[in-house]
Tab-separated table of C-alpha atoms in Angstrom:
chain	number	residue	atom	x	y	z
A	128	MET	CA	81.352	100.500	109.201
A	129	THR	CA	85.018	99.749	109.691
A	130	SER	CA	87.970	102.055	110.115
A	131	ASN	CA	89.717	102.656	106.811
A	132	ALA	CA	92.962	103.107	108.679
A	133	GLY	CA	92.402	99.876	110.544
A	134	HIS	CA	93.098	101.366	113.955
A	135	ALA	CA	90.985	98.725	115.652
A	136	ALA	CA	93.666	96.217	114.623
A	137	LEU	CA	96.823	98.299	114.187
A	138	PRO	CA	98.919	98.902	117.321
A	139	ASP	CA	99.925	102.374	118.416
A	140	VAL	CA	103.331	103.606	117.309
A	141	PRO	CA	104.160	105.927	120.215
A	142	HIS	CA	107.577	106.873	118.856
A	143	PRO	CA	107.480	106.702	115.035
A	144	THR	CA	110.824	106.755	113.253
A	145	PRO	CA	111.260	109.781	110.942
A	146	THR	CA	112.216	108.779	107.408
A	147	GLY	CA	113.181	112.117	105.851
A	148	GLY	CA	111.488	113.721	102.878
A	149	SER	CA	110.598	117.351	102.230
A	150	PRO	CA	110.660	119.896	105.079
A	151	LEU	CA	106.874	119.612	105.406
A	152	VAL	CA	107.110	115.833	105.600
A	153	GLN	CA	109.752	116.121	108.294
A	154	ALA	CA	107.641	118.639	110.185
A	155	VAL	CA	104.534	116.465	110.226
A	156	GLN	CA	106.574	113.396	111.183
A	157	ALA	CA	108.007	115.380	114.090
A	158	LEU	CA	104.454	116.274	115.073
A	159	GLU	CA	103.491	112.602	115.009
A	160	GLY	CA	106.291	111.921	117.465
A	161	THR	CA	105.376	114.735	119.869
A	162	ALA	CA	104.259	112.964	123.033
A	163	ALA	CA	103.127	116.271	124.587
A	164	LEU	CA	100.116	116.124	122.273
A	165	ASP	CA	98.926	113.036	124.162
A	166	THR	CA	97.895	115.381	126.986
A	167	VAL	CA	95.868	117.428	124.520
A	168	GLY	CA	94.337	114.214	123.246
A	169	ALA	CA	93.243	113.244	126.744
A	170	VAL	CA	91.480	116.594	127.168
A	171	LEU	CA	89.822	116.302	123.761
A	172	SER	CA	88.684	112.795	124.613
A	173	ARG	CA	86.827	114.109	127.663
A	174	LEU	CA	85.351	117.054	125.782
A	175	SER	CA	84.152	114.859	122.937
A	176	THR	CA	82.415	112.330	125.196
A	177	PRO	CA	78.888	113.564	124.277
A	178	VAL	CA	79.681	112.763	120.630
A	179	THR	CA	81.711	109.577	121.037
A	180	ARG	CA	80.010	107.888	124.020
A	181	SER	CA	77.101	106.414	122.053
A	182	PRO	CA	78.190	103.878	119.404
A	183	GLY	CA	74.994	104.601	117.473
A	184	LEU	CA	75.572	108.350	117.346
A	185	ARG	CA	79.240	107.878	116.577
A	186	GLY	CA	78.424	105.537	113.721
A	187	LEU	CA	75.918	108.024	112.337
A	188	LEU	CA	78.485	110.829	112.465
A	189	GLN	CA	81.095	108.607	110.839
A	190	GLY	CA	78.820	108.019	107.866
A	191	ARG	CA	76.909	104.825	108.528
A	192	GLY	CA	74.477	104.427	105.644
A	193	VAL	CA	76.565	106.756	103.476
A	194	GLY	CA	79.447	104.341	103.034
A	195	HIS	CA	82.376	106.494	104.040
A	196	ALA	CA	83.431	109.248	106.417
A	197	LEU	CA	81.244	112.363	106.493
A	198	HIS	CA	83.918	114.670	107.855
A	199	PRO	CA	85.940	115.415	104.675
A	200	PRO	CA	82.978	116.558	102.529
A	201	LEU	CA	81.434	118.512	105.403
A	202	THR	CA	84.605	120.580	105.808
A	203	ASP	CA	83.938	122.093	102.390
A	204	VAL	CA	80.829	123.839	103.709
A	205	PRO	CA	82.305	126.166	106.380
A	206	VAL	CA	85.551	126.642	104.456
A	207	GLY	CA	83.618	127.579	101.319
A	208	LEU	CA	81.448	130.055	103.197
A	209	TRP	CA	84.421	131.688	104.890
A	210	THR	CA	86.377	131.847	101.654
A	211	SER	CA	83.427	133.543	99.985
A	212	ALA	CA	83.298	136.091	102.802
A	213	VAL	CA	86.999	136.885	102.413
A	214	VAL	CA	86.606	137.265	98.649
A	215	LEU	CA	83.810	139.785	99.239
A	216	ASP	CA	86.043	141.614	101.708
A	217	LEU	CA	88.781	141.904	99.119
A	218	ILE	CA	86.813	142.760	95.973
A	219	GLY	CA	83.175	143.277	96.961
A	220	GLY	CA	83.305	146.841	98.169
A	221	VAL	CA	81.305	148.537	100.922
A	222	GLY	CA	77.991	147.210	99.653
A	223	SER	CA	79.012	143.605	100.288
A	224	ARG	CA	79.965	143.998	103.943
A	225	GLU	CA	76.705	142.700	105.371
A	226	ALA	CA	76.727	139.738	103.001
A	227	ALA	CA	80.272	138.895	104.053
A	228	ARG	CA	79.240	138.940	107.717
A	229	LYS	CA	76.302	136.631	106.993
A	230	LEU	CA	78.586	134.219	105.190
A	231	LEU	CA	80.948	134.205	108.162
A	232	GLY	CA	78.082	133.486	110.521
A	233	ALA	CA	76.761	130.681	108.345
A	234	GLY	CA	80.239	129.159	108.282
A	235	LEU	CA	80.457	129.255	112.065
A	236	LEU	CA	77.138	127.410	112.325
A	237	ALA	CA	78.221	124.843	109.739
A	238	ALA	CA	81.415	124.229	111.710
A	239	VAL	CA	79.436	122.639	114.555
A	240	PRO	CA	78.317	119.437	112.771
A	241	THR	CA	81.632	119.369	110.924
A	242	ALA	CA	83.526	119.318	114.227
A	243	ALA	CA	81.213	116.609	115.562
A	244	THR	CA	81.998	114.324	112.629
A	245	GLY	CA	85.694	115.054	113.115
A	246	PHE	CA	85.561	114.003	116.759
A	247	ALA	CA	83.747	110.816	115.755
A	248	GLU	CA	86.567	109.951	113.344
A	249	TRP	CA	89.269	110.938	115.834
A	250	HIS	CA	87.774	108.613	118.448
A	251	ASP	CA	88.799	105.546	116.417
A	252	THR	CA	92.396	106.581	115.712
A	253	GLY	CA	95.601	105.611	117.469
A	254	ASN	CA	99.044	107.170	117.661
A	255	PRO	CA	100.710	108.729	115.768
A	256	GLU	CA	97.578	109.807	113.858
A	257	ARG	CA	95.748	110.824	117.036
A	258	ARG	CA	98.452	113.377	117.820
A	259	VAL	CA	98.091	115.011	114.427
A	260	GLY	CA	94.319	114.997	114.932
A	261	SER	CA	94.801	116.764	118.259
A	262	ALA	CA	96.945	119.457	116.608
A	263	HIS	CA	94.325	119.700	113.855
A	264	ALA	CA	91.642	120.301	116.487
A	265	LEU	CA	93.735	122.945	118.263
A	266	LEU	CA	94.295	124.857	115.039
A	267	ASN	CA	90.613	124.617	114.148
A	268	THR	CA	89.705	126.017	117.554
A	269	ALA	CA	92.075	128.939	117.029
A	270	ALA	CA	90.644	129.551	113.548
A	271	LEU	CA	87.079	129.497	114.912
A	272	GLY	CA	88.088	132.008	117.575
A	273	LEU	CA	89.512	134.392	115.001
A	274	LEU	CA	86.579	133.999	112.607
A	275	GLY	CA	84.073	134.354	115.426
A	276	GLY	CA	85.904	137.485	116.548
A	277	SER	CA	85.653	138.769	112.994
A	278	TRP	CA	81.878	138.259	113.010
A	279	VAL	CA	81.559	140.124	116.331
A	280	SER	CA	83.826	142.987	115.226
A	281	ARG	CA	81.833	143.523	112.051
A	282	GLY	CA	78.626	143.656	114.055
A	283	ARG	CA	80.156	146.448	116.142
A	284	GLY	CA	81.104	148.452	113.087
A	285	ARG	CA	84.806	147.612	113.236
A	286	HIS	CA	85.017	146.327	109.698
A	287	GLY	CA	88.796	146.658	109.293
A	288	VAL	CA	89.443	144.654	112.450
A	289	GLY	CA	86.931	142.079	111.255
A	290	VAL	CA	88.654	141.685	107.898
A	291	ALA	CA	92.079	141.316	109.514
A	292	SER	CA	90.737	138.741	111.952
A	293	ALA	CA	89.072	136.788	109.133
A	294	LEU	CA	92.278	136.712	107.094
A	295	ALA	CA	94.231	135.480	110.114
A	296	GLY	CA	91.567	132.879	110.790
A	297	MET	CA	91.725	131.609	107.230
A	298	ALA	CA	95.517	131.353	107.438
A	299	VAL	CA	95.218	129.179	110.556
A	300	ALA	CA	92.415	127.156	108.960
A	301	THR	CA	94.660	126.513	105.951
A	302	ALA	CA	97.409	125.142	108.183
A	303	SER	CA	94.826	122.960	109.883
A	304	ALA	CA	93.528	121.760	106.513
A	305	PHE	CA	97.059	120.641	105.632
A	306	LEU	CA	97.070	118.387	108.696
A	307	GLY	CA	93.611	117.113	107.825
A	308	GLY	CA	94.819	116.307	104.331
A	309	HIS	CA	97.799	114.469	105.781
A	310	LEU	CA	95.498	112.297	107.885
A	311	ALA	CA	93.087	111.540	105.069
A	312	THR	CA	95.628	111.090	102.272
A	313	ALA	CA	98.973	110.035	103.733
A	314	ARG	CA	97.691	108.092	106.748
A	315	LYS	CA	94.346	106.984	105.251
A	316	VAL	CA	92.347	107.907	108.351
A	317	GLY	CA	88.629	107.642	107.750
A	318	THR	CA	85.854	105.119	108.236
A	319	ARG	CA	84.360	103.223	105.346
A	320	ASP	CA	81.782	100.488	104.896
A	321	ALA	CA	83.120	96.976	105.400
A	322	ALA	CA	81.973	96.105	101.878
A	323	PHE	CA	84.862	98.178	100.552
A	324	ASP	CA	87.294	95.971	102.471
A	325	ARG	CA	85.946	92.850	100.782
A	326	ASP	CA	85.788	93.910	97.138
A	327	GLY	CA	89.516	93.800	96.437
A	328	VAL	CA	89.753	97.460	95.400
A	329	GLY	CA	91.733	100.254	97.026
A	330	PRO	CA	94.541	100.366	99.589
A	331	THR	CA	95.379	97.590	102.015
A	332	LEU	CA	96.662	99.209	105.183
A	333	SER	CA	99.050	97.826	107.786
A	334	ARG	CA	101.807	99.069	109.996
A	335	PRO	CA	105.066	98.786	108.050
A	336	ALA	CA	107.908	96.619	109.282
A	337	PRO	CA	110.507	98.494	111.365
A	338	ALA	CA	112.904	100.515	109.248
A	339	THR	CA	116.562	99.561	109.021
A	340	GLY	CA	118.659	102.611	108.278
A	341	ALA	CA	117.011	104.703	105.590
A	342	GLY	CA	115.006	101.828	104.116
A	343	VAL	CA	112.468	99.216	105.127
A	344	THR	CA	113.250	95.701	106.197
A	345	PRO	CA	113.585	93.555	103.059
A	346	GLY	CA	110.500	91.539	102.270
A	347	SER	CA	108.128	93.792	104.220
A	348	ASP	CA	104.962	95.001	102.588
A	349	ASP	CA	104.397	98.610	101.751
A	350	PRO	CA	101.818	100.023	104.221
A	351	VAL	CA	99.632	101.245	101.358
A	352	THR	CA	99.260	99.238	98.190
A	353	ASP	CA	96.817	99.789	95.377
């Protein structure tokens, strides 16, 4: 397996230069330049040691034998379960309350292997992508706290509190998913089998040449070409 984003070869960009765009683009570029997230990254690196220490385990979690990263498809499992629970909360009526709680619980369990694959991917990133990954992990932790609190509240008969907590958790999870989408789509973070690097198909990734003004240095290659 090799890193799709090429972080084994690409140098860190500790202070990326914002290039404008929509407000969301500007916001995520500002996040990529937030050095304070490096402290969070250091903590996450220590916490994820059981997952990332063994190259064999890390490779397995990254999708060795599958051909590409496991993390993106695995995220559909907990998110789908939680979304189903919220839908039952909104339109299922009283009779669906227990089913909604079971769906929440199943989503919490499914989040464990999903998080493990995420840490395995994050291990092989560099800045500025690592900072966004750290923010992604923080938001996911907050979402898990809210959704876990929802599961507990429902078990104690506080259904209204549980519903409110689940809705808040899904809102945070959605914000986190936006950052995950940025990493996978805009920054092309994700491992893939080396065979895909040799077949001449797909993006070729490199750090772009330094920008001059609002543009890119003439003659430089676009960082992602089809």
